Each structure stands twice: as structure tokens, then as C-alpha cells.
Coordinates of C-alpha atoms in Angstrom, one line a residue:
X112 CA 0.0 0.0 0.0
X113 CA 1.4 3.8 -0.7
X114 CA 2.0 5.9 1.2
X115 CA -0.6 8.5 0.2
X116 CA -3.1 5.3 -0.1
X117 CA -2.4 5.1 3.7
X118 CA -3.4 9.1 4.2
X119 CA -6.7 8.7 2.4
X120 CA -8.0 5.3 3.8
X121 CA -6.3 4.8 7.6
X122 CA -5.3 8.8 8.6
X123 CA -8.3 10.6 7.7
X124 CA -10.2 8.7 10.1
X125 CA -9.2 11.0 12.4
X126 CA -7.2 10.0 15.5
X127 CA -6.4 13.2 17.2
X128 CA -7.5 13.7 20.4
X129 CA -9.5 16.4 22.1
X130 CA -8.3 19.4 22.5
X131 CA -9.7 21.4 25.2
X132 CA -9.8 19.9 28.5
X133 CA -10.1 16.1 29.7
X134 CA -8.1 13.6 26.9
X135 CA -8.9 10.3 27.2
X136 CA -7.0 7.4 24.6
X137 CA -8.5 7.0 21.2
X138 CA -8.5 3.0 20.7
X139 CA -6.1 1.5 18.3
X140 CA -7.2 0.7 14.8
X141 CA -5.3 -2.8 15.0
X142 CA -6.6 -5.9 17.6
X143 CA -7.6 -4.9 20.8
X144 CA -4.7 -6.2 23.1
X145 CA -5.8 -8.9 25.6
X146 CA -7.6 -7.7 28.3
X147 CA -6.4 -7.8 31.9
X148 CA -8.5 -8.9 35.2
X149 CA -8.2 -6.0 37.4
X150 CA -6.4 -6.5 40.6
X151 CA -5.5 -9.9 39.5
X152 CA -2.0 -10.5 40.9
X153 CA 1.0 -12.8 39.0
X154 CA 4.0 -13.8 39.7
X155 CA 7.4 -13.4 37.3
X156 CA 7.8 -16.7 36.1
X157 CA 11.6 -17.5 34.7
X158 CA 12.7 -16.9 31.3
X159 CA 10.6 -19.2 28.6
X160 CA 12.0 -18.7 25.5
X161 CA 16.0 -16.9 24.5
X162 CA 14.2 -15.0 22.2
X163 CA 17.1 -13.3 20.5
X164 CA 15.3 -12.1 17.5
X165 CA 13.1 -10.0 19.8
X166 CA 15.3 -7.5 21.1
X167 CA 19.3 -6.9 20.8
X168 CA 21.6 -4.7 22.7
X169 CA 24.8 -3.3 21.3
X170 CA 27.1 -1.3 23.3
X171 CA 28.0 1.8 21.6
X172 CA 30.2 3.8 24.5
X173 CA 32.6 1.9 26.5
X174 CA 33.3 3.7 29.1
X175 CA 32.7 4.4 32.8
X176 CA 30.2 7.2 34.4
X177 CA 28.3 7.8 36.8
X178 CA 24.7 9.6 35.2
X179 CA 22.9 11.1 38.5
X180 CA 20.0 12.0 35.7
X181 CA 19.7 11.8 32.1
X182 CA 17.5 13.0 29.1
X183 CA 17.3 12.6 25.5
X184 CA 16.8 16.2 23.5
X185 CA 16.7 15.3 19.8
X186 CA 20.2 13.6 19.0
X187 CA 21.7 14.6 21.7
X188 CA 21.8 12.3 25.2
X189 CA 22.5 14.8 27.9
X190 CA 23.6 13.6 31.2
X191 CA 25.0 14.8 35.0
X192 CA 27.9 13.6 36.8
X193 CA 29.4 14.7 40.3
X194 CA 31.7 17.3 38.7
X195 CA 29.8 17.9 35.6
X196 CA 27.1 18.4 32.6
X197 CA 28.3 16.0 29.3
X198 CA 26.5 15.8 26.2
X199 CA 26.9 12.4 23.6
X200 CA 26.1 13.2 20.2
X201 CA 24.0 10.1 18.6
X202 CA 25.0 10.7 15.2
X203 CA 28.9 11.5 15.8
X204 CA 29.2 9.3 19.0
X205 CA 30.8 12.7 20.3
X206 CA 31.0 13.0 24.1
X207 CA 31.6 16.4 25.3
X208 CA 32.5 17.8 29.4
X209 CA 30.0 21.2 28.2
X210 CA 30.6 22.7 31.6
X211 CA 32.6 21.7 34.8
X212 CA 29.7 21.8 37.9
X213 CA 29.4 20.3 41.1
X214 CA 26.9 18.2 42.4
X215 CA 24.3 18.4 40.1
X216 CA 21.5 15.7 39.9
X217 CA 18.4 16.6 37.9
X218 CA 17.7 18.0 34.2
X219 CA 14.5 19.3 32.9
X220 CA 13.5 20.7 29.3
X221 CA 10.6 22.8 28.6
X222 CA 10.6 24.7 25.3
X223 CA 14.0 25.6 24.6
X224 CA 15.8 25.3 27.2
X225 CA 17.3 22.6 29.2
X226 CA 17.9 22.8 32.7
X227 CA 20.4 21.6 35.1
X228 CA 20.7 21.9 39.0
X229 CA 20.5 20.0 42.6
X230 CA 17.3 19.0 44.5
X231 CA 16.9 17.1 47.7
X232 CA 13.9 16.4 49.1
X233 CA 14.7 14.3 51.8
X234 CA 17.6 14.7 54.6
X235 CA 19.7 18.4 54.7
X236 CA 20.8 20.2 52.4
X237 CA 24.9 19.7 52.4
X238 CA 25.7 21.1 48.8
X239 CA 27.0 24.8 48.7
X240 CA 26.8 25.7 45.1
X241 CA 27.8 29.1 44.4
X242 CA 26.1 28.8 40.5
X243 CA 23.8 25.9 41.6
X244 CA 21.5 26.6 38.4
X245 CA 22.9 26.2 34.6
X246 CA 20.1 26.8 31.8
X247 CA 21.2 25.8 28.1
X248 CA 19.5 27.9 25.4
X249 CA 19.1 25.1 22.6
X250 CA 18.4 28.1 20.3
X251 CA 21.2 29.8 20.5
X252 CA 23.3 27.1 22.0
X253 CA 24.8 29.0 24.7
X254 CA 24.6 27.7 28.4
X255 CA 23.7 30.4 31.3
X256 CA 24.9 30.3 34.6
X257 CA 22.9 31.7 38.1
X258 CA 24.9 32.5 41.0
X259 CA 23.3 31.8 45.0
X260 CA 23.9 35.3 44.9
X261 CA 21.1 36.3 42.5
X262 CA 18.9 33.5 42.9
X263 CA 19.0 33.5 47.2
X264 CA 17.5 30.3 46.9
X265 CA 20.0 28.0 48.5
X266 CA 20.9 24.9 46.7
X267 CA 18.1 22.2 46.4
X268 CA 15.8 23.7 43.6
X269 CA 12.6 22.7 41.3
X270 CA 12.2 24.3 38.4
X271 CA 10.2 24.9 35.2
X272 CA 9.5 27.7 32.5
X273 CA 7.6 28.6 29.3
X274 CA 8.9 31.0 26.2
X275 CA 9.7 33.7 28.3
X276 CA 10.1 33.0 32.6
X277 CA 11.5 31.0 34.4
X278 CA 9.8 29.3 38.1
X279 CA 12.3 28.9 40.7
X280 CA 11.3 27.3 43.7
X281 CA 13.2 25.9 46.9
X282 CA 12.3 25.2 50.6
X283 CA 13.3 28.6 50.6
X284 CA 11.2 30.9 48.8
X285 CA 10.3 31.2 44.6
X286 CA 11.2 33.9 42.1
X287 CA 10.3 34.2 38.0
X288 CA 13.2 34.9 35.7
X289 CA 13.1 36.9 33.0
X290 CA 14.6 34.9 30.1
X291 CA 15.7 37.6 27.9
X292 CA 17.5 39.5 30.4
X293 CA 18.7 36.6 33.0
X294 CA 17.3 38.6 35.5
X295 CA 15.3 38.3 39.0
X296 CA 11.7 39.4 38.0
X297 CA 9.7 39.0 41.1
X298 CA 10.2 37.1 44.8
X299 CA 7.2 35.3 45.7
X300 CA 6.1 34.4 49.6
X301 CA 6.1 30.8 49.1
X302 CA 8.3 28.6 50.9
X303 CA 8.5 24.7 51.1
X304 CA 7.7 24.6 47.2
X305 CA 8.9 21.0 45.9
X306 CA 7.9 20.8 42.3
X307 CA 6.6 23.5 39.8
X308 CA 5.1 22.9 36.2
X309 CA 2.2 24.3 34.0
X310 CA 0.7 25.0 30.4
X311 CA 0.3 28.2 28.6
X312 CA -2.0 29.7 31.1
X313 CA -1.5 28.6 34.8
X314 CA 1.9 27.5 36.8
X315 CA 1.2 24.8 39.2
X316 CA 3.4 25.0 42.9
X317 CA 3.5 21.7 44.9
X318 CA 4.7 22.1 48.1
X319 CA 5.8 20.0 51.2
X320 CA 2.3 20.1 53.0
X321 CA 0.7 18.8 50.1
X322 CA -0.8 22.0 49.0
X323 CA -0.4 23.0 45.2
X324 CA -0.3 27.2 44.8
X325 CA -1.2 28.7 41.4
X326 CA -0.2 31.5 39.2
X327 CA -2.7 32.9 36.6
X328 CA 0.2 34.3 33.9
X329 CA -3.2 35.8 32.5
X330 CA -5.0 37.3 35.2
X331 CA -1.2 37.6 36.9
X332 CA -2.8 36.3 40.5
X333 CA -2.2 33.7 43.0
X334 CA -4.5 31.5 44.2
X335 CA -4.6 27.7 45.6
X336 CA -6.0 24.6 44.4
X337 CA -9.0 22.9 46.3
X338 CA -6.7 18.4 46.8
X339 CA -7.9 16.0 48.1
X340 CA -8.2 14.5 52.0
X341 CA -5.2 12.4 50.2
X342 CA -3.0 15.2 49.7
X343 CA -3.6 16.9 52.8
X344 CA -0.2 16.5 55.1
X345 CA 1.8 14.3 52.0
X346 CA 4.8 15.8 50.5
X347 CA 4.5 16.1 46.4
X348 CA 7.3 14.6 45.1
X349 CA 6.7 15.9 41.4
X350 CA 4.0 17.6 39.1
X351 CA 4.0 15.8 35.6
X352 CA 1.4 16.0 32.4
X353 CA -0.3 12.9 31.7
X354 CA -2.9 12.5 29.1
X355 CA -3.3 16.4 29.7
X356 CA -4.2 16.1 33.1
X357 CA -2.1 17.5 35.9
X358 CA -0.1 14.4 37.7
X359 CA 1.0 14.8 41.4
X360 CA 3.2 12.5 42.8
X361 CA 3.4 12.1 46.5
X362 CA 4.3 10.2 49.9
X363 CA 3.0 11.0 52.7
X364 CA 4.5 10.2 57.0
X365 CA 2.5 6.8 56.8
X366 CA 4.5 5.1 54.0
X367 CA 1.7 5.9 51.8
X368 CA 2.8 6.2 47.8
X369 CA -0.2 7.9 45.7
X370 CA -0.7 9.5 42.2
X371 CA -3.5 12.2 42.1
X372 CA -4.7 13.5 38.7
X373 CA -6.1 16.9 38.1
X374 CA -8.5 17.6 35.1
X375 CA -8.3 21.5 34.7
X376 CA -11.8 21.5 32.7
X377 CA -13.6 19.6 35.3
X378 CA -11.9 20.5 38.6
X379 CA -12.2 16.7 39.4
X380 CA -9.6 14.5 40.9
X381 CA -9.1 10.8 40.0
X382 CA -6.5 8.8 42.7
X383 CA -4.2 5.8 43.0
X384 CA -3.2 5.1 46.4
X385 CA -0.9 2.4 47.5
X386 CA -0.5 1.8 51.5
X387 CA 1.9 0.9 53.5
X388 CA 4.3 1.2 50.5
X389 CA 7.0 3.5 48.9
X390 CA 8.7 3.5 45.2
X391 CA 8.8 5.2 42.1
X392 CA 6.6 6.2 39.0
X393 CA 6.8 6.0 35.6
X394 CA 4.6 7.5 33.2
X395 CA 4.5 7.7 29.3
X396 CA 2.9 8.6 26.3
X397 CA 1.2 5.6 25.8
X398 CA -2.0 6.3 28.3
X399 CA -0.5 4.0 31.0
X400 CA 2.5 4.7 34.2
X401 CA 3.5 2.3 36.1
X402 CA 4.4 2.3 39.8
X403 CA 7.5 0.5 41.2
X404 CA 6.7 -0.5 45.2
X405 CA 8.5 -1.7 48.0
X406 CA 6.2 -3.4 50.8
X407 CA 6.9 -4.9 54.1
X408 CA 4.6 -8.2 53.6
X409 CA 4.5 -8.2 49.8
X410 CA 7.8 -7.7 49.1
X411 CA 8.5 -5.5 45.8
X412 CA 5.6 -4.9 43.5
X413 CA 4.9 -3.6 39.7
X414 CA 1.3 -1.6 39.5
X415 CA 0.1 -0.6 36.3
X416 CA -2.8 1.4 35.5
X417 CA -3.7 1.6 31.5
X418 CA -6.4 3.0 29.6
X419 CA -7.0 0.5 27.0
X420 CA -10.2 2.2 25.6
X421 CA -12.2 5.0 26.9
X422 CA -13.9 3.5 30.1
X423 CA -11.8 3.9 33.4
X424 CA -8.6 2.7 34.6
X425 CA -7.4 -0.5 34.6
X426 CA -5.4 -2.1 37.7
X427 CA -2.5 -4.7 37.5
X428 CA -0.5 -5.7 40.0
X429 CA 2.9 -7.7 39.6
X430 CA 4.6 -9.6 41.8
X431 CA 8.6 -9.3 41.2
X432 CA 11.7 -10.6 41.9
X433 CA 13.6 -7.8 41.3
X434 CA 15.5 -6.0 44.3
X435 CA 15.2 -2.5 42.6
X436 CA 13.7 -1.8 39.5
X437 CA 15.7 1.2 38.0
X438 CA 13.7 2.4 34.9
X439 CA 10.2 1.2 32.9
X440 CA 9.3 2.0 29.5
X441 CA 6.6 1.2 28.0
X442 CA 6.7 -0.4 24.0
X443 CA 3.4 -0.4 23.5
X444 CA 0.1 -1.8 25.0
X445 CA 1.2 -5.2 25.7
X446 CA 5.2 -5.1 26.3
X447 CA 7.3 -3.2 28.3
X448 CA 11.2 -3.0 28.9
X449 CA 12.4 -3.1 32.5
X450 CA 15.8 -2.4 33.6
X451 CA 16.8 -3.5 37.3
X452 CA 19.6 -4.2 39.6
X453 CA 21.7 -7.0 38.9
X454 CA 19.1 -8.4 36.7
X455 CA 19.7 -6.2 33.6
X456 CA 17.2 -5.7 30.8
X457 CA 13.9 -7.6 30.8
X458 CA 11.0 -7.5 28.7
X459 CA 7.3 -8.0 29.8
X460 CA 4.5 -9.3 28.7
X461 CA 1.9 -7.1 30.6
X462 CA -0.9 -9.4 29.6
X463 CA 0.0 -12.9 31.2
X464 CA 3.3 -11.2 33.5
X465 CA 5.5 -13.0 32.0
X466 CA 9.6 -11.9 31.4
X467 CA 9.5 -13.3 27.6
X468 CA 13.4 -11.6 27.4
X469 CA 15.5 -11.4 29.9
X470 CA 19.8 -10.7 29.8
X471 CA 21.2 -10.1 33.5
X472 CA 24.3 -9.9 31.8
X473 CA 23.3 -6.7 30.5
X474 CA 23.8 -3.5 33.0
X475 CA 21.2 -1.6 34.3
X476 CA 20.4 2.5 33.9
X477 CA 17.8 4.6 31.9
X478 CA 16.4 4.3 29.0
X479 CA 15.6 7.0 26.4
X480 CA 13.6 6.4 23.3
X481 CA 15.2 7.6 19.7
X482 CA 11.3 5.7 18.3
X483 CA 9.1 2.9 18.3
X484 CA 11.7 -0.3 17.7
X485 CA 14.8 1.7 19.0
X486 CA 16.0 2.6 22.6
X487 CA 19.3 4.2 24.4
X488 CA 20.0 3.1 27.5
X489 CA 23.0 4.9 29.8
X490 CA 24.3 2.8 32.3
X491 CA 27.4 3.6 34.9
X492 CA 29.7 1.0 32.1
X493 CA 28.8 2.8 28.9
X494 CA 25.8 3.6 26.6
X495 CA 23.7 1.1 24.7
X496 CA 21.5 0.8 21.6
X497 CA 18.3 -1.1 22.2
X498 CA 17.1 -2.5 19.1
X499 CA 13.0 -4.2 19.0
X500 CA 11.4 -6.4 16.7
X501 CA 7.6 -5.2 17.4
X502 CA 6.5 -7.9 14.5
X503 CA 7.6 -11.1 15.9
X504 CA 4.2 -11.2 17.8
X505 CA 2.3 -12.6 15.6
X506 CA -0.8 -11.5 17.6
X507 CA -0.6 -8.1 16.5
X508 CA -0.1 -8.4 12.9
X509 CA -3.2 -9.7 11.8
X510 CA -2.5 -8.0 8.6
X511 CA 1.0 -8.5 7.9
X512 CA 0.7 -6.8 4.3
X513 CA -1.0 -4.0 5.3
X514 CA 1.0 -1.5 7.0
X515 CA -1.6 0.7 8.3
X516 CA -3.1 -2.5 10.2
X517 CA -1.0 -2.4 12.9
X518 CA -1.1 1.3 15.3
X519 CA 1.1 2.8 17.9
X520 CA 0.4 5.8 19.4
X521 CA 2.3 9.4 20.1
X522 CA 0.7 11.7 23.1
X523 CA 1.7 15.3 23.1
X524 CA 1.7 16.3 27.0
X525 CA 2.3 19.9 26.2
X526 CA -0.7 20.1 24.3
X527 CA -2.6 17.3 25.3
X528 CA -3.6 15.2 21.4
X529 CA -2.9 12.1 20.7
X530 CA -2.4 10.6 16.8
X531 CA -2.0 7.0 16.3
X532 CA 0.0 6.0 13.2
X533 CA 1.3 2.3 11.1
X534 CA 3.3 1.0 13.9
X535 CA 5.7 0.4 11.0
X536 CA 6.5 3.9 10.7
X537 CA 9.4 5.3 12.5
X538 CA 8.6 8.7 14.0
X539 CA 10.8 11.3 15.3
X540 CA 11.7 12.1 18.6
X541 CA 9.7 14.8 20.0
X542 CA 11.4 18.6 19.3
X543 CA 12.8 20.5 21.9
X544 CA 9.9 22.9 22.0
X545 CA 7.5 19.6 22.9
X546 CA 5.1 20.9 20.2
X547 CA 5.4 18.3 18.1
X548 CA 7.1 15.1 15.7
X549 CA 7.8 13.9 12.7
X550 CA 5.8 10.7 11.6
X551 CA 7.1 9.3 8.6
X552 CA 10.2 11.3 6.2
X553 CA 11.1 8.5 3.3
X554 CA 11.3 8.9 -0.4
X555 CA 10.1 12.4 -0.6
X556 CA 7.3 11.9 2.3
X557 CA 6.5 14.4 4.9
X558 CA 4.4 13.3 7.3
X559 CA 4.1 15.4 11.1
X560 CA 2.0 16.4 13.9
X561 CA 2.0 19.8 15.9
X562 CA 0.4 21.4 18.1
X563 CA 0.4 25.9 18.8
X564 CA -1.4 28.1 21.1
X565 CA -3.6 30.6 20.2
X566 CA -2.3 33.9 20.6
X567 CA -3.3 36.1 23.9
X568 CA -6.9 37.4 23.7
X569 CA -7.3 36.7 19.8
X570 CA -9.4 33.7 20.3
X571 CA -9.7 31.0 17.4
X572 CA -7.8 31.4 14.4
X573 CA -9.2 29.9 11.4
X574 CA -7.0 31.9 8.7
X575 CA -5.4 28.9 7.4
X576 CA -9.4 27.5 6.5
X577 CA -10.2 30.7 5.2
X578 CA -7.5 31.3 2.7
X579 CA -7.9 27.9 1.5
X580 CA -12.1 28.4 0.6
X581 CA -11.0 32.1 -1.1
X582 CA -8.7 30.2 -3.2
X583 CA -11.2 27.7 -4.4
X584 CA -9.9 24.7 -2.9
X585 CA -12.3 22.0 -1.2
X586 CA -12.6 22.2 2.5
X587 CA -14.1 19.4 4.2
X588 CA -15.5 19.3 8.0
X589 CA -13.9 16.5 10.0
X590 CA -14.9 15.6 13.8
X591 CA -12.5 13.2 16.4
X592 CA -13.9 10.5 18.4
X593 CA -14.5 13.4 21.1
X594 CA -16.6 15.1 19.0
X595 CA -14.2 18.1 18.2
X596 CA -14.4 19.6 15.3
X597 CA -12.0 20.0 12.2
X598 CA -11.2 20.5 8.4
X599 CA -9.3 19.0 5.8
X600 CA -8.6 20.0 2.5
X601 CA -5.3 19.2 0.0
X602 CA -3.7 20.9 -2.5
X603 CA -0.8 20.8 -4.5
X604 CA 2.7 21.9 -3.8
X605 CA 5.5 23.3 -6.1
X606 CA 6.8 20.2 -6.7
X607 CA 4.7 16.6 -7.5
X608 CA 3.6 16.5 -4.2
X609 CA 0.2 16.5 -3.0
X610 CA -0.5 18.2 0.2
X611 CA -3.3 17.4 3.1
X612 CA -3.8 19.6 6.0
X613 CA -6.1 18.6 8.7
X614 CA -6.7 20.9 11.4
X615 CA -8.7 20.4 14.4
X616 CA -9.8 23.6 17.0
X617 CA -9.6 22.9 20.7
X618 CA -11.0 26.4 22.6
X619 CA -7.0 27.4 23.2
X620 CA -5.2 25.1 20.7
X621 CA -5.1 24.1 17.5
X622 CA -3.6 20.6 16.2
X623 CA -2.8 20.1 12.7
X624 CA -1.5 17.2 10.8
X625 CA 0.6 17.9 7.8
X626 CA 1.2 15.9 5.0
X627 CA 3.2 16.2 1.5
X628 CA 3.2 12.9 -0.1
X629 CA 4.0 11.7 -3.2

């Protein structure tokens, strides 16, 4: 099947998701994955099968480090050691000391800009940074450096910023930073403030008593979020996006591990508490995260909560044998890759709980994805390519000629869509800005998704519709599985190409999907 054969019978069925407010998973176009009994526990049985052709792992650094954090911008694998920030080049297999730092242990990106600094939320403080916040400008490719001195913050710091400010928060107070100038903005009477993120209109503030603060960068006001009895007294841990609802991640004094998510459109909370029990999360883009837990009778534990169709969460609880589970991602609705301590890389079979690949003597670190069949993961011995054969389940290729029968998915958490696409397609990794990828570039084919905000106060723009219909060419109305609705209409570009726009209007963004084809 051609490619534009597979834009005019599988894409324009339309497969974005809504775009103002609550976004729930559009199902997959391929077999609905096998269903899993909720709250049914399983036990890891041992390794079935050497399934070699599934998955390989080729070392591609040698070389000892120590990553304290890690994160994948593009081609470039950035990472933090005790005396500094290094950047591998994926295409060049260039490793590079960018800047000589001390202590660092977190890095965040949002738009363009990556961040690097020190947080500790547990125990004191003992770091005494004198520049203990670095920012790299990915547009002009120029790192920034705050001193204590400006910032007043002390050392531990969460932070997070949009086109134009920067949130600083610590135990000690919060400021915004202008980005053009580098400079102090304001000082804000919070204290306590563990984690800060947010969208084009608010900035969320979790703090140490559980509360969460806001900013309204419209109305430019403070004001506080009405939690939960959940959140009351627990520490958040982090703020994330996750199928464009707020995540909060917290513990609280009782050994209690929760996730809370926020819908801004219906000021309604949905929860996933686990007592007596502490760990980690791990969320995705997939509509599923995963929650690694350490309990005094059960011993360690894998929960996962999916949304395999619209209805409402699904529960699945694993019994492991792993000591410490270091990193989870998710391949797609079925398998998932698990990296643990002194029992390397594993595979999953989230359906029966089974390891269907296993190599212990693999290392263990973080893994980043590069796209659907292809992984990097950085260890403390080197960095390795991860290589997946998604077809050699033979349950989800039903239509092996086709290659629009088989779907994966791609979430946007900045603007909250979703797109599903041939699972033989290998997209892009998100761009820097987060606003969107690139789903298929091969023999003259340009296939992407993106997301943009409306600008401040102009409402809907619909230019793009209207100077299509004043130039004669065909506009047709679309609608998503949400009901939102869209157009489409093609034309014809310089070259042999034939181009198909299909735009959908959310009530503060707009998602398009672009497509030159030959």
C-alpha cells in the first residue's frame, strides 16, 4: 500500500484527540490487546524462551560514568555527573564535558531550554553551590549560569518555565526569571515549594504540606487549588502532564505512595493510592504509568494502571523478583522493557506477567527512546542501543501486508492530542519545544504532527481555512472520536507533491496534521 493510499483510507479517520480539556486514549485501529483482570495478581515466572530475535543490545560507549540524571533532547543524550554536565552526540558518537559543575543531579527541558541543577527532598541540604542553576538555550546554543547570589535560593531547587520565565522554587522561597534578560523578575512568599510545572495559562506549585499554589500568567494572580483528603499533610514529590491532566506525585509520614490526577476543565480528581508502601513512578505517552513498590509483607511490587479504551482505569498488580527496579518503558500496549539491579534488561508481557526476554548480563540504567523499535539506554559501564522487533508477535499483525493494520500511538503532553500511526513507521523524537514530531520522512514523504497556542486574547484562528475556501480549494468538516471539530482540505505543492492539512480547534489550541506525499 502507498503511502498516500495510507493518508486517504487509515489517517483521515481521524485519531487526534480532544483538545480542550479532559483527553482520554482513542482505541487502536489494529486488535484490541488482551484484556487484563483487574487487581488480579501474577508472579514473574523465569525466562521461557532466548528469544534473541526479539530484542538486541549493542554497546555503543565503553566507558565508565556515573549519570545522577539523564534525558534525550533530539540527538543529543545529555547527562550529570558529580563534577559535571556531558553531552553524547548520537549521530557523531561525540562526548563532550560542556561545563565543569558540582553536584548536580536533575535536568528538565521545557521549550528551549534545558535545565540543570541539585534537588533534595529528603535529609539536609549539604551542597553549597555558588552557580547551583545552569540553563542551556538550545536556540542559541549558549549555556547560562545563576549565582546563590542572584537567585537566594539556596541549593536544592525545582524548576520549570515557558517561552519567556522562568519558576524557581526551593524550601526557601520562589522567584520568576526573565529569560531575555537573566534577570530576578519578582520574589514570591512561598516557601516549602517542591515541584513547579504548567501549560500556557497557569503554573502549578507543589509544596511539602501537600498543597499545590497557582499562578494565573493571564490574570497575573495567585490563588490555591482545592486536593484532596489524600494530599492533605503528604509531601508532592513531582508535578507531571499525563494525558493532559495534571499528575501529582506524592508520599505522605505513613509510608503511603499515591498518584493524584487533576482535570483543569472539570476541577475533578481521580486517585491511586498504595498503602503501606513506597517506590517510584513511571509514566508515558502511551496512556498508561506504572508504579514500582517496596512493601513490608508483599515484598516489591509492579502496579500498572492503562487505559486500554475510553472506560476507566485498569489495575494490575505484579509480583517481582527484582531488588530494585531502575527504569520502565513502555513499548506499546502489551510489552514493556524493564531495567533492574543486577538483573539487567527484561522484557514484559503485561498481559500474562510474564519476562518473555531477559539478559542479567546486561547492565542496568535509563532508557531514552530515539522511536518505536529503538532505545538508548546509559548505564554507569557505557551507553547502549536497544534494538526491537515489534513484529515477531504474531498476535498483533493480523495484517502482515497491510501496513496501516497495525497502530502505535504518540501523546503530546504539552498540548494534550494524541495521533495513532502504522506501527511500522518510524517517528521522530519529540522537538525540543515539545510541540510536536515527525511521523514518517522516506522517499520524498513528509508526514508530522504539531500542536500551537492561540495567541493572547485573539481567540480561534481559522486563517489557514479561510484562505484555502478564497482560493477555491475544497474544504471538508472532520470531527474526532470526542466530538471536536476540524477540516481537511489538499492541494498541491511546487513540486509533485500532494499536500493534506487537517486541522482540528480545541478552545485554546489548534492541532494540525501535515502531510506532503508523493
Amino acid at each position: 500500500m502507498t503511502i498516500s493510499k495510507i493518508i486517504a483510507s487509515y489517517m483521515i479517520v481521524i485519531m487526534l484527540a480532544s483538545c480542550s480539556g479532559s483527553q482520554d486514549k482513542l482505541p487502536a485501529a489494529s486488535e484490541k490487546p488482551p484484556t487484563l483482570e483487574s487487581n488480579a495478581v501474577q508472579s514473574f515466572p523465569e525466562n521461557k524462551a532466548n528469544q534473541d530475535d526479539f530484542l538486541t543490545i549493542n554497546k555503543r560507549l565503553d566507558k565508565d560514568i556515573y549519570p545522577m540524571d539523564s534525558l534525550l533532547v533530539g540527538d543529543q543524550l545529555w547527562y550529570v555527573e558529580e563534577e559535571g554536565i556531558y553531552s553524547y552526540q548520537l549521530n557523531t558518537n561525540e562526548l563532550r564535558n560542556e561545563i565543569e559543575t558540582k553536584g548536580f543531579n536533575e535536568i528538565r527541558a521545557f521549550n528551549n531550554n534545558i535545565w540543570f541543577y541539585f534537588q533534595q527532598l529528603e535529609g539536609s541540604d549539604d551542597n553549597d553551590l555558588s552557580k547551583p542553576l545552569v540553563r542551556y538555550d538550545t536556540k542559541n546554543e549558549k549555556f547560562i549560569s545563576y549565582s546563590e547570589k542572584d537567585l537566594r535560593l539556596g541549593s536544592s531547587l525545582t524548576v520549570y518555565s515557558d517561552e519567556d520565565t522562568a519558576w524557581i522554587g526551593s524550601d526557601n522561597g520562589a522567584i520568576s526569571i526573565d529569560l531575555t534578560t537573566n534577570k530576578v523578575k519578582n520574589r514570591y512568599e512561598l516557601d516549602e515549594v517542591t515541584s513547579i510545572n504548567g501549560n500556557q495559562r497557569m503554573v502549578y506549585f507543589g509544596k511539602r504540606d501537600g498543597s499545590i499554589q497557582t499562578y494565573d500568567k493571564v490574570a497575573h494572580q495567585f490563588g490555591q487549588l482545592q486536593t484532596t483528603e489524600q494530599l492533605q499533610g503528604a509531601q508532592i514529590e513531582e508535578l507531571r502532564w499525563f494525558k493532559g491532566k495534571l499528575m501529582v506525585i506524592w508520599g505522605d509520614s505513613d509510608e503511603n505512595t499515591g498518584v493524584s490526577l487533576f482535570d483543569e476543565t472539570s476541577k475533578s480528581w481521580e486517585e491511586f493510592v498504595q498503602q503501606d508502601a513506597s517506590g517510584y513512578v513511571w509514566s508515558d505517552q502511551i496512556s498508561s504509568f506504572q508504579m514500582g513498590l517496596l512493601t513490608e509483607d508483599k515484598g516489591e511490587q509492579l502496579v500498572n494502571y492503562s487505559w486500554t479504551d475510553l472506560s476507566e482505569s485498569l489495575e494490575k498488580i505484579y509480583k517481582t523478583s527484582f531488588v530494585v527496579i531502575e527504569d520502565i518503558a513502555t513499548i506499546n500496549d502489551r510489552y514493556a522493557l524493564i531495567s533492574a539491579f543486577e538483573e539487567g534488561v527484561n522484557v514484559l508481557d503485561k498481559s500474562t506477567g510474564d519476562i518473555i526476554w531477559k539478559s542479567a548480563d546486561k547492565d542496568s540504567g535509563t532508557f531514552h527512546k530515539i522511536r518505536d523499535s529503538e532505545y538508548v539506554m546509559i548505564t554507569s559501564k557505557g551507553i547502549y542501543d536497544i534494538f526491537l522487533n515489534l513484529d515477531i508477535d504474531s498476535e498483533f499483525t493480523e495484517n502482515e501486508g497491510d501496513p496501516a493494520a497495525t497502530t502505535m500511538s504518540n501523546y503530546s503532553d504539552k498540548f494534550g492530542f494524541e495521533i495513532d500511526y502504522p506501527s511500522s513507521w518510524n517517528i521522530s523524537e519529540e522537538s525540543p519545544a515539545g510541540d510536536g514530531v515527525f511521523l514518517y520522512e522516506e522517499d520524498g514523504n513528509d508526514i508530522r504532527t504539531y500542536g500551537g497556542y492561540y495567541p493572547m486574547g485573539d481567540g480561534i484562528d481559522t486563517s489557514e481555512i479561510d484562505e484555502a475556501k478564497e482560493a477555491g480549494i475544497q474544504v471538508e468538516e472532520i470531527e474526532t472520536l470526542q466530538g471536536i471539530k476540524g477540516h481537511v482540505f489538499k492541494e498541491k505543492d511546487n513540486g509533485d507533491n500532494i499536500v493534506m492539512h487537517y486541522i482540528v480547534y480545541g478552545s485554546e489550541i489548534r492541532v494540525q496534521l501535515y502531510a506532503a506525499v508523493t
